[in-house]
Coordinates of C-alpha atoms and ligand atoms in Angstrom, one line a residue:
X23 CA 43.0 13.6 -27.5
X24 CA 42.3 10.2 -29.4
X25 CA 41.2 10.6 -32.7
X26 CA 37.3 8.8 -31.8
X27 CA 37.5 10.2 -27.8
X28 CA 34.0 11.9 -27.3
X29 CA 33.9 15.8 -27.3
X30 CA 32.6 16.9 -24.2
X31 CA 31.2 20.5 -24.2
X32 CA 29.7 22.0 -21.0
X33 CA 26.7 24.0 -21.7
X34 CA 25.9 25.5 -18.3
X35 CA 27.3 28.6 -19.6
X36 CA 24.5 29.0 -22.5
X37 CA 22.0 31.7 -21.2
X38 CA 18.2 30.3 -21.4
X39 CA 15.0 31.2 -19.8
X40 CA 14.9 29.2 -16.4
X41 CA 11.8 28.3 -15.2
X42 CA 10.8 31.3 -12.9
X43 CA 9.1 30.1 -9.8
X44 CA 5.5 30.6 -9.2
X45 CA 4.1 31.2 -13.0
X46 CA 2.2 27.7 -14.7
X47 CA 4.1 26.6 -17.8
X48 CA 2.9 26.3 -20.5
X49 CA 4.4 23.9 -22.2
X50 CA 2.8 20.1 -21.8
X51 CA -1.0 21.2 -21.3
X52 CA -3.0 19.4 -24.3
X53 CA -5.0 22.4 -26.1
X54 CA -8.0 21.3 -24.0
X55 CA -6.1 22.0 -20.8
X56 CA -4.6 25.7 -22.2
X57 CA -7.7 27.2 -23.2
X58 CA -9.1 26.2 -20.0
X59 CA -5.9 27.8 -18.3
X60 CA -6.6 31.0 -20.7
X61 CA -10.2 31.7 -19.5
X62 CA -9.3 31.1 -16.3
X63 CA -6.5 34.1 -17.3
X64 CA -9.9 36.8 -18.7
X65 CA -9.7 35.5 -22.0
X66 CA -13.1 35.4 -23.4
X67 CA -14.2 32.2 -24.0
X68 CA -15.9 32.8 -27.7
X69 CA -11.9 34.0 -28.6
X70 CA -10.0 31.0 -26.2
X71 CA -10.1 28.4 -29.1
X72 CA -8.5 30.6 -31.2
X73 CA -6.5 32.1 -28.9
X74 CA -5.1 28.4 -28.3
X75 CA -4.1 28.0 -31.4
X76 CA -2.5 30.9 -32.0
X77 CA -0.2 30.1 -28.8
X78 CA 0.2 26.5 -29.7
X79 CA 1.7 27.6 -33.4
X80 CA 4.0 30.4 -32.0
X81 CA 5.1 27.6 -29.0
X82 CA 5.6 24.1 -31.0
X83 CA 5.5 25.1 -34.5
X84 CA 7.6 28.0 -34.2
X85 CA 9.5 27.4 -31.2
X86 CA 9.1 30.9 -29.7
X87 CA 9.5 31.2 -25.3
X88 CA 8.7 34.6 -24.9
X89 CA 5.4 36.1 -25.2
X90 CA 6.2 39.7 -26.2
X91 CA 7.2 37.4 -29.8
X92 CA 3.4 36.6 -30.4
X93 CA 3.3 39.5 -33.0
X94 CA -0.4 38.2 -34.0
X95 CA -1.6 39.4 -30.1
X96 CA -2.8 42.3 -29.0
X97 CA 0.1 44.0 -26.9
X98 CA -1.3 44.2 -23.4
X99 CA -2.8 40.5 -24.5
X100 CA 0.8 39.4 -24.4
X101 CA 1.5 41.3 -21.2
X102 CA -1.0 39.4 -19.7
X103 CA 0.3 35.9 -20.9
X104 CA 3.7 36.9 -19.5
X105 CA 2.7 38.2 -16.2
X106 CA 0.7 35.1 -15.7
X107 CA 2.3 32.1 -17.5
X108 CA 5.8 30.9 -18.7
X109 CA 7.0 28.9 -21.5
X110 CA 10.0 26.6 -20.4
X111 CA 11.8 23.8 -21.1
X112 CA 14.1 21.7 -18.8
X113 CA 17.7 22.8 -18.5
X114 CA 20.2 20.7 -20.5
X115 CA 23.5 21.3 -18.4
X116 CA 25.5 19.1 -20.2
X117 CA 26.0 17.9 -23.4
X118 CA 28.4 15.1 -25.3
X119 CA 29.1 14.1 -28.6
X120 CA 30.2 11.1 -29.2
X121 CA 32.6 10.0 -32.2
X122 CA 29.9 8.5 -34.3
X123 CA 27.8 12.0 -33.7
X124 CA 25.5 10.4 -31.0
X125 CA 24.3 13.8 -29.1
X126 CA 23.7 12.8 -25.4
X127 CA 22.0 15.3 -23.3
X128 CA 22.3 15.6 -19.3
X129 CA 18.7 17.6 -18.6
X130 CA 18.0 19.3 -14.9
X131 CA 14.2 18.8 -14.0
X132 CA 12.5 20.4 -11.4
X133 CA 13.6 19.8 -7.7
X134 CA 17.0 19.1 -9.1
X135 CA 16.7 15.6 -10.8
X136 CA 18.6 14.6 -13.9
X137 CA 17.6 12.4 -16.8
X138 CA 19.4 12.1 -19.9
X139 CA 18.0 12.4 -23.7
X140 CA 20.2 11.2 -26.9
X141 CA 19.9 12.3 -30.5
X142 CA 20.8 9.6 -32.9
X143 CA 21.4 11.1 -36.7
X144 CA 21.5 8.9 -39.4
X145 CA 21.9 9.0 -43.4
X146 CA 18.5 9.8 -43.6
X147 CA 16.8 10.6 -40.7
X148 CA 17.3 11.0 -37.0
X149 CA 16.2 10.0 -33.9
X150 CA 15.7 11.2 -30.8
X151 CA 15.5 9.1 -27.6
X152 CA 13.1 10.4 -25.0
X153 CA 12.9 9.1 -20.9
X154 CA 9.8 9.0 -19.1
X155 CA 10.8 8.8 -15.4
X156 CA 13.6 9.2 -13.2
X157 CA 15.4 6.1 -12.8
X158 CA 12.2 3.1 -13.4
X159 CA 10.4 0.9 -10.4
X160 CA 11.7 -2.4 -12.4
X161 CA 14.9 -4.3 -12.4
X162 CA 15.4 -5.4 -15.2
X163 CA 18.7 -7.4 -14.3
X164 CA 20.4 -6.0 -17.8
X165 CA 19.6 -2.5 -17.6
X166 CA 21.8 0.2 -16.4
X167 CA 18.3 2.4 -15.4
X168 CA 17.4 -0.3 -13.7
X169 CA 19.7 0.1 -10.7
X170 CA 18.5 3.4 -9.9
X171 CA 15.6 3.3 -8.1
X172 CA 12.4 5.4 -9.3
X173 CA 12.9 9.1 -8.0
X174 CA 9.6 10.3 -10.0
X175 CA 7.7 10.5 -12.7
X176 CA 8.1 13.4 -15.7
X177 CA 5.6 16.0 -16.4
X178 CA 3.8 15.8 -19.8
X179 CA 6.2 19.2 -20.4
X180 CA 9.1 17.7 -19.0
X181 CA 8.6 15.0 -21.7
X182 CA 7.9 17.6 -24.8
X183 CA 10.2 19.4 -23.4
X184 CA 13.0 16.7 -24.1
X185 CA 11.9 17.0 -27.7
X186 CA 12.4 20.8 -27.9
X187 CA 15.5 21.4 -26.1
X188 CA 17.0 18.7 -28.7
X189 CA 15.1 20.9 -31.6
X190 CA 16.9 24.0 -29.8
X191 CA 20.5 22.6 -29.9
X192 CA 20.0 21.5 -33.3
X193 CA 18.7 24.2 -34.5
X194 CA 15.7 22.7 -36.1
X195 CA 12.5 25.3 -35.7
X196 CA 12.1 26.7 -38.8
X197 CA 13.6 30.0 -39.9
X198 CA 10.8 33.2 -40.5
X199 CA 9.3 33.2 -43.3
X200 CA 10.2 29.1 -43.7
X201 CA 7.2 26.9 -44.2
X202 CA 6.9 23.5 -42.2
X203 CA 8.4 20.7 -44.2
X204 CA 10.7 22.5 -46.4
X205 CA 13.8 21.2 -45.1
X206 CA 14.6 17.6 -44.0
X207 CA 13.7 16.8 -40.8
X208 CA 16.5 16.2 -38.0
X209 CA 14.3 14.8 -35.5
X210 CA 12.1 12.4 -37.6
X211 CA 11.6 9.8 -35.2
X212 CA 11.2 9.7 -31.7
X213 CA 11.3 6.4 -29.4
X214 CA 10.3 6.3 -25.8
X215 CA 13.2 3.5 -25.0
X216 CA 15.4 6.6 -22.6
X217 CA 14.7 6.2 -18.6
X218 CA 11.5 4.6 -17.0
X219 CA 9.1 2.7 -17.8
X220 CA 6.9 4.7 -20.2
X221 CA 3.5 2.8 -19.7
X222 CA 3.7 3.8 -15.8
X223 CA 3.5 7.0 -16.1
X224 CA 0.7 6.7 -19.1
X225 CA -1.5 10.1 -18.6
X226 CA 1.7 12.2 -19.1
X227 CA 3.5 10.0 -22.1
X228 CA 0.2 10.1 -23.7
X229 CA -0.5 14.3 -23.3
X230 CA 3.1 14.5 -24.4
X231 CA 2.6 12.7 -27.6
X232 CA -0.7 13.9 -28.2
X233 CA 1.3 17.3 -28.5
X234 CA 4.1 15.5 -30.3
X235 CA 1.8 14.6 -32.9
X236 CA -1.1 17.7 -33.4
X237 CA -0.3 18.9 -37.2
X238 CA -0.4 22.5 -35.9
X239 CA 3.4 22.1 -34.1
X240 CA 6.0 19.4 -33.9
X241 CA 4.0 17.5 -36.1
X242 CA 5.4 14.0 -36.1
X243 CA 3.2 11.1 -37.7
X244 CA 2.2 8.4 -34.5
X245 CA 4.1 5.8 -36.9
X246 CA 7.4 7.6 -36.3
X247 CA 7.0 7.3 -32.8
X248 CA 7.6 4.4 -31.0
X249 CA 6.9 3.4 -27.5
X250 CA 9.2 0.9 -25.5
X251 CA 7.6 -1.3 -22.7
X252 CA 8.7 -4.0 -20.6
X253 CA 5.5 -5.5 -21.0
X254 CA 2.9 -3.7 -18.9
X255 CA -0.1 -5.7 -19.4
X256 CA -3.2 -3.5 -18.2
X257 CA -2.0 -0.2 -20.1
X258 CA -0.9 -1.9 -23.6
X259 CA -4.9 -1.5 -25.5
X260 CA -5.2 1.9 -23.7
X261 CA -1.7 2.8 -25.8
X262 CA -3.4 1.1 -28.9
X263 CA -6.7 3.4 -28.3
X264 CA -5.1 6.9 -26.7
X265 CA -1.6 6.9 -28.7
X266 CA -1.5 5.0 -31.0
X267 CA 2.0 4.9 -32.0
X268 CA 3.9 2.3 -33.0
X269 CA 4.8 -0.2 -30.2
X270 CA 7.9 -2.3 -29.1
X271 CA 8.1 -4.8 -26.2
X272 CA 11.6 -5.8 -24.4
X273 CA 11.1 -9.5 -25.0
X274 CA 14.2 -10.9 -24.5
X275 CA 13.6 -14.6 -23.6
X276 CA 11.9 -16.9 -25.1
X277 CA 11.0 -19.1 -21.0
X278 CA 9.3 -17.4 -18.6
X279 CA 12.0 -18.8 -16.3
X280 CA 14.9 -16.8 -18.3
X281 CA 12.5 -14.4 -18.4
X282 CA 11.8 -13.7 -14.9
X283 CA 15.1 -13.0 -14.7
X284 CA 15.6 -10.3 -16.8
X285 CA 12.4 -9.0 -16.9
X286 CA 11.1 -9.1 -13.4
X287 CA 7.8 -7.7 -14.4
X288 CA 7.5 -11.0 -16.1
X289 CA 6.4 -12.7 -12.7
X290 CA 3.0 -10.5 -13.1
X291 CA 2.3 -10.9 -16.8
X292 CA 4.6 -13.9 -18.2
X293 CA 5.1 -14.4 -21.7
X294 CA 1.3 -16.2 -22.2
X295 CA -0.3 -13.2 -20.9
X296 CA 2.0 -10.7 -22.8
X297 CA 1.5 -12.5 -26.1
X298 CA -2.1 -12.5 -26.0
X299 CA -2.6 -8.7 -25.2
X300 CA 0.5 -8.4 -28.2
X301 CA -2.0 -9.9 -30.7
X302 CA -4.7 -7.4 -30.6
X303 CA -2.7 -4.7 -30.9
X304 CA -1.6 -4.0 -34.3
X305 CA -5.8 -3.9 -35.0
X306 CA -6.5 -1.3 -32.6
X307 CA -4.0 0.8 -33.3
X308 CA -4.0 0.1 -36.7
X309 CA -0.3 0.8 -37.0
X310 CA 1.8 -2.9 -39.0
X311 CA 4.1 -4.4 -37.0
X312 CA 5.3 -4.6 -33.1
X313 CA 8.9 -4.6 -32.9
X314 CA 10.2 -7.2 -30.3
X315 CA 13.3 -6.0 -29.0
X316 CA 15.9 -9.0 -27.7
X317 CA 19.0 -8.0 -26.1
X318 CA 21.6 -10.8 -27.0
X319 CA 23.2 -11.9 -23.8
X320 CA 26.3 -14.4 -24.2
X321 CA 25.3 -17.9 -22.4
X322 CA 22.0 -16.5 -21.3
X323 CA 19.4 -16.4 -24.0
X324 CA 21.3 -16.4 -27.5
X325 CA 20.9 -20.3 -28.5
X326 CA 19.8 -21.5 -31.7
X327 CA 16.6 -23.6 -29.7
X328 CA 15.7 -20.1 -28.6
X329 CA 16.0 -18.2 -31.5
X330 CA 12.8 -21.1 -32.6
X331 CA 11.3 -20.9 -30.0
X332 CA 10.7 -16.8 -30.1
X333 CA 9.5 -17.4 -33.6
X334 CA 7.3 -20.1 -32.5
X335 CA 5.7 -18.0 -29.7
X336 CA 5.2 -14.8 -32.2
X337 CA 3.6 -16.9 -35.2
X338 CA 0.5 -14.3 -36.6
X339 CA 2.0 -11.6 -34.4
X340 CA 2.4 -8.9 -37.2
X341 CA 6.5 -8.0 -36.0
X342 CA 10.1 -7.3 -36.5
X343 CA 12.9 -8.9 -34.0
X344 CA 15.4 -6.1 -33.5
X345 CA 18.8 -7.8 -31.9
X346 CA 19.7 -5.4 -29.7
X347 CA 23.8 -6.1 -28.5
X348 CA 24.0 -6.1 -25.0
X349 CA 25.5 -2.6 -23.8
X350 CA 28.0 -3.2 -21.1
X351 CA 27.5 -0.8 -18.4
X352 CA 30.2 -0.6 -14.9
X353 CA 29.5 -3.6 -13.0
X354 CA 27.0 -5.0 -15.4
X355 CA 26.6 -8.9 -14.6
X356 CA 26.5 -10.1 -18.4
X357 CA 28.3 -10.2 -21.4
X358 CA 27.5 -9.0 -25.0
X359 CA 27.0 -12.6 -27.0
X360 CA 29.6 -12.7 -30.1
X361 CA 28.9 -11.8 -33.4
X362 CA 28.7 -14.9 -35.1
X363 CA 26.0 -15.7 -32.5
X364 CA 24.4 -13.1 -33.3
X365 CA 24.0 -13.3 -36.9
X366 CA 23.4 -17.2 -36.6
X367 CA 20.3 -16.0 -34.1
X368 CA 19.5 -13.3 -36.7
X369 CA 19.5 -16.0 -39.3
X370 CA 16.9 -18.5 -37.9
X371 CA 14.6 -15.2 -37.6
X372 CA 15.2 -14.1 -41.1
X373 CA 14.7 -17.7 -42.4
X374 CA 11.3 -17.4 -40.3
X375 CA 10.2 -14.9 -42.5
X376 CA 11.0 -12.0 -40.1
X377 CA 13.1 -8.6 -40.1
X378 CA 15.9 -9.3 -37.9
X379 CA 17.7 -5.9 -37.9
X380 CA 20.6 -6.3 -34.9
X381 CA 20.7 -3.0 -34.0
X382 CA 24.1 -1.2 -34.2
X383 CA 25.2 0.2 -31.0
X384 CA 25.4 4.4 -30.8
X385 CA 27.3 6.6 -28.6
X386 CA 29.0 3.7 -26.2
X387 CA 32.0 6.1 -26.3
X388 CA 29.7 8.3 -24.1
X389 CA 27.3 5.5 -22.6
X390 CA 24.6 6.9 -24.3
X391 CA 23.7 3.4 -25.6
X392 CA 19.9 1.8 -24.8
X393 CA 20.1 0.8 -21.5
X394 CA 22.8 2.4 -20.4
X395 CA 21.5 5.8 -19.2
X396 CA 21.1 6.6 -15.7
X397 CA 21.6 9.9 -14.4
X398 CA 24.6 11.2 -12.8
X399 CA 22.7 12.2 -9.5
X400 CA 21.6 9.1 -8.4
X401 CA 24.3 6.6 -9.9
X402 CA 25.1 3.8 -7.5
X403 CA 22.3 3.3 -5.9
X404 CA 22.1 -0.6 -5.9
X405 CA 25.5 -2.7 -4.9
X406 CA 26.7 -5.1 -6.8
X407 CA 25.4 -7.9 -4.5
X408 CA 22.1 -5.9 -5.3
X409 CA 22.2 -6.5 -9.0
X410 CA 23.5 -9.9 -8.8
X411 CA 20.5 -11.0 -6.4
X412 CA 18.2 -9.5 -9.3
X413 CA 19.6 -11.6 -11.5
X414 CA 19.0 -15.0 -9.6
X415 CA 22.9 -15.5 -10.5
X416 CA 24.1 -15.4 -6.4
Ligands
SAH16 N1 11.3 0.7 -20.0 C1 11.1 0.5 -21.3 C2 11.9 1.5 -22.2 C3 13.3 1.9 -21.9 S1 14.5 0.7 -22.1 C4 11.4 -0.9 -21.7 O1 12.0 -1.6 -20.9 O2 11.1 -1.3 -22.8 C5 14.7 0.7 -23.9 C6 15.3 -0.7 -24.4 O3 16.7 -0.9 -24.1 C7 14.5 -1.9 -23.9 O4 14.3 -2.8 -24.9 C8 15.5 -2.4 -22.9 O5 15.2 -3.8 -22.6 C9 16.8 -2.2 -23.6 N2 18.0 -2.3 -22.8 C10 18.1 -2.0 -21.5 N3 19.3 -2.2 -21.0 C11 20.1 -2.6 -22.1 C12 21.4 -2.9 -22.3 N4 22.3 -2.8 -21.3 N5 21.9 -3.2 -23.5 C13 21.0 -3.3 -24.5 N6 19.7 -3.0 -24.4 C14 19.2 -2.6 -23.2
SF4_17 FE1 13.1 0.0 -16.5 FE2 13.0 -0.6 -19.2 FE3 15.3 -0.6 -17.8 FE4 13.5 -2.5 -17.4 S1 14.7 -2.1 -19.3 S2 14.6 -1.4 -15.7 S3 11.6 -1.4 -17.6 S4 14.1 1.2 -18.1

């Protein structure tokens, strides 16, 4: 095997609880939503608040899936729980490694579906990269997802659940007797920039964070989570308001008639529109900075006149231009712009005054690069001709 070939291990042999048919899980309900579920189950509802967060501790603090572990319940208390609920998370049945440690995780869903969840470790920190849907209603003309036609939205604890299977395979839930934040965090960060488009599928992104964040489990500050959208207009002050994480927007183009092209949502909110509900914002999340992402396509939108002309449109926008190198992806109809292209882009936005990070490209060995997931099941959905029509390029 090549020295930097990724390692592939199949996983389908490690035992874990399935979801059992029939039984509510668990996992995804906001506390509001479980206490209701546990009066509804005889608990008493003087005791249900506590009871609640006894469950939430032992389920995302602790990262137990099997109620006869709950050694702070009464016995036939935890009978109960486990004749009436489950706790499960989606089955990863695949997993690869890529040379640069890049974890990429194949993940079964209910009914079948696959999406696809990638663990980024770095020096200091690591990050975990999260899908919201099942392939994504856009076409976006540069985005490997974006060929694969929306199969569904995720569950709040299909979503959460992408977080805990990675804290699973790492090994991450603290040991007995360890207290939270005694050892460095693997998962510090989490960015919704996997499958989907996380804005349309709002109520279950935003009961999946809400978990994400509560100091009683996972515990992860809003401003190390960071939500990806193409620019869906409407939703982007209920984020601020409900979430409140930290937002970036797949810019890309600095015309709306580059911009059309590859961002179709574009044609409903163009850059005007997009800009405007940008500005407000940082304010009412009170969170710094939106990150404008801009995939540098060669020939396409990696001049010097655009390069200005982003800065222009983003003057008193609090933000940080990440350069995102175009992944190549089977068929893709674009071309990664060359370096020096890059950096002279990257330079224009540094003279600007702005972080221009150009982000380094992770797991390619293993396409488990931004934009390039799409899961196995449904690959090769669109033709070529397809893509190229998206594009406006026939
Ligand atoms: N739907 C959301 C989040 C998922 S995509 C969104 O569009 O923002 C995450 C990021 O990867 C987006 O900025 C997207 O534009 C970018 N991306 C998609 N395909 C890419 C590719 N082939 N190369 C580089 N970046 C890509
Ligand atoms: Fe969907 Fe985002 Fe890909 Fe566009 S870039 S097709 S919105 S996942």
């Amino acid at each position: 095997m090549a020295a930097n070939a990724p390692i592939t291990q199949d996983v389908r042999t490690i035992p874990r609880k399935l979801p059992e048919g029939g039984r509510p899980n668990l996992v995804g309900l906001t506390r509001a939503q479980l206490g209701t579920a546990l009066i509804d189950a005889g608990t008493p509802e003087k005791q249900a608040r506590m009871r609640v967060g006894q469950i939430w501790q032992w389920i995302y603090h602790k990262g137990v899936r099997d109620f006869a572990a709950m050694t702070n319940l009464a016995k036939d208390y935890r009978a109960m729980l486990d004749s009436r609920f489950e706790i499960a998370v989606p089955e990863v049945v695949d997993r690869q490694i890529s040379a640069d440690g890049t974890r990429k995780y194949l993940v079964r869903i209910a009914g079948g579906h696959e999406v696809e969840t990638v663990y980024i470790p770095e020096t200091d920190r690591g990050t975990l990269c999260i899908s919201s849907q099942v392939g994504c209603t856009l076409t976006c003309s540069f985005c490997h997802t974006g060929t694969q036609k929306l199969v569904r939205n995720l569950t709040a604890g299909e979503i959460v659940g992408q977080i805990m299977l990675a804290r699973d395979d790492l090994g991450e839930w603290p040991q007995p007797g360890e207290g939270m934040g005694e050892r460095p965090r693997l998962i510090s960060n989490i960015v919704l920039m996997g499958m989907g488009e996380p804005l349309y599928n709002f109520e279950a992104v935003r009961d999946a964070m809400q978990i994400a964040m509560d100091g009683e489990g996972i515990s992860l500050s809003r401003r190390r989570i960071t939500l990806s959208t193409s620019g869906v207009v409407p939703e982007i002050a209920r984020t601020a308001q409900e979430i409140g994480c930290m937002l970036a927007v797949s810019f890309h183009a600095t015309t709306d008639e580059i911009r059309d092209r590859l961002v179709p949502i574009n044609k409903r909110w163009n850059i005007a529109t997009l800009l405007d509900a940008l500005r407000d914002y940082p304010r009412l999340s009170n969170s710094e900075r939106i990150t404008f992402e801009y995939v540098m396509l060669k020939g396409v939108n990696d001049s010097d006149a655009d390069a200005r002309r982003l800065v222009r449109l983003i003057q008193g926008i609090p933000a940080k231009i990440n350069l995102i190198p175009f992944n190549e992806w089977p068929g893709a109809p674009y071309e990664r712009s060359d370096w020096d292209r890059i950096e002279a882009f990257a330079d224009i936005v540094y003279k600007a005054g702005y972080a221009s990070p150009v982000r380094t490209p992770r797991g390619e060995d293993i396409m488990a690069a931004c934009g390039q997931l799409k899961s196995a099941t449904e690959r090769g959905r669109l033709s070529r001709a397809e893509i190229a029509a998206h594009t406006g390029l026939t």
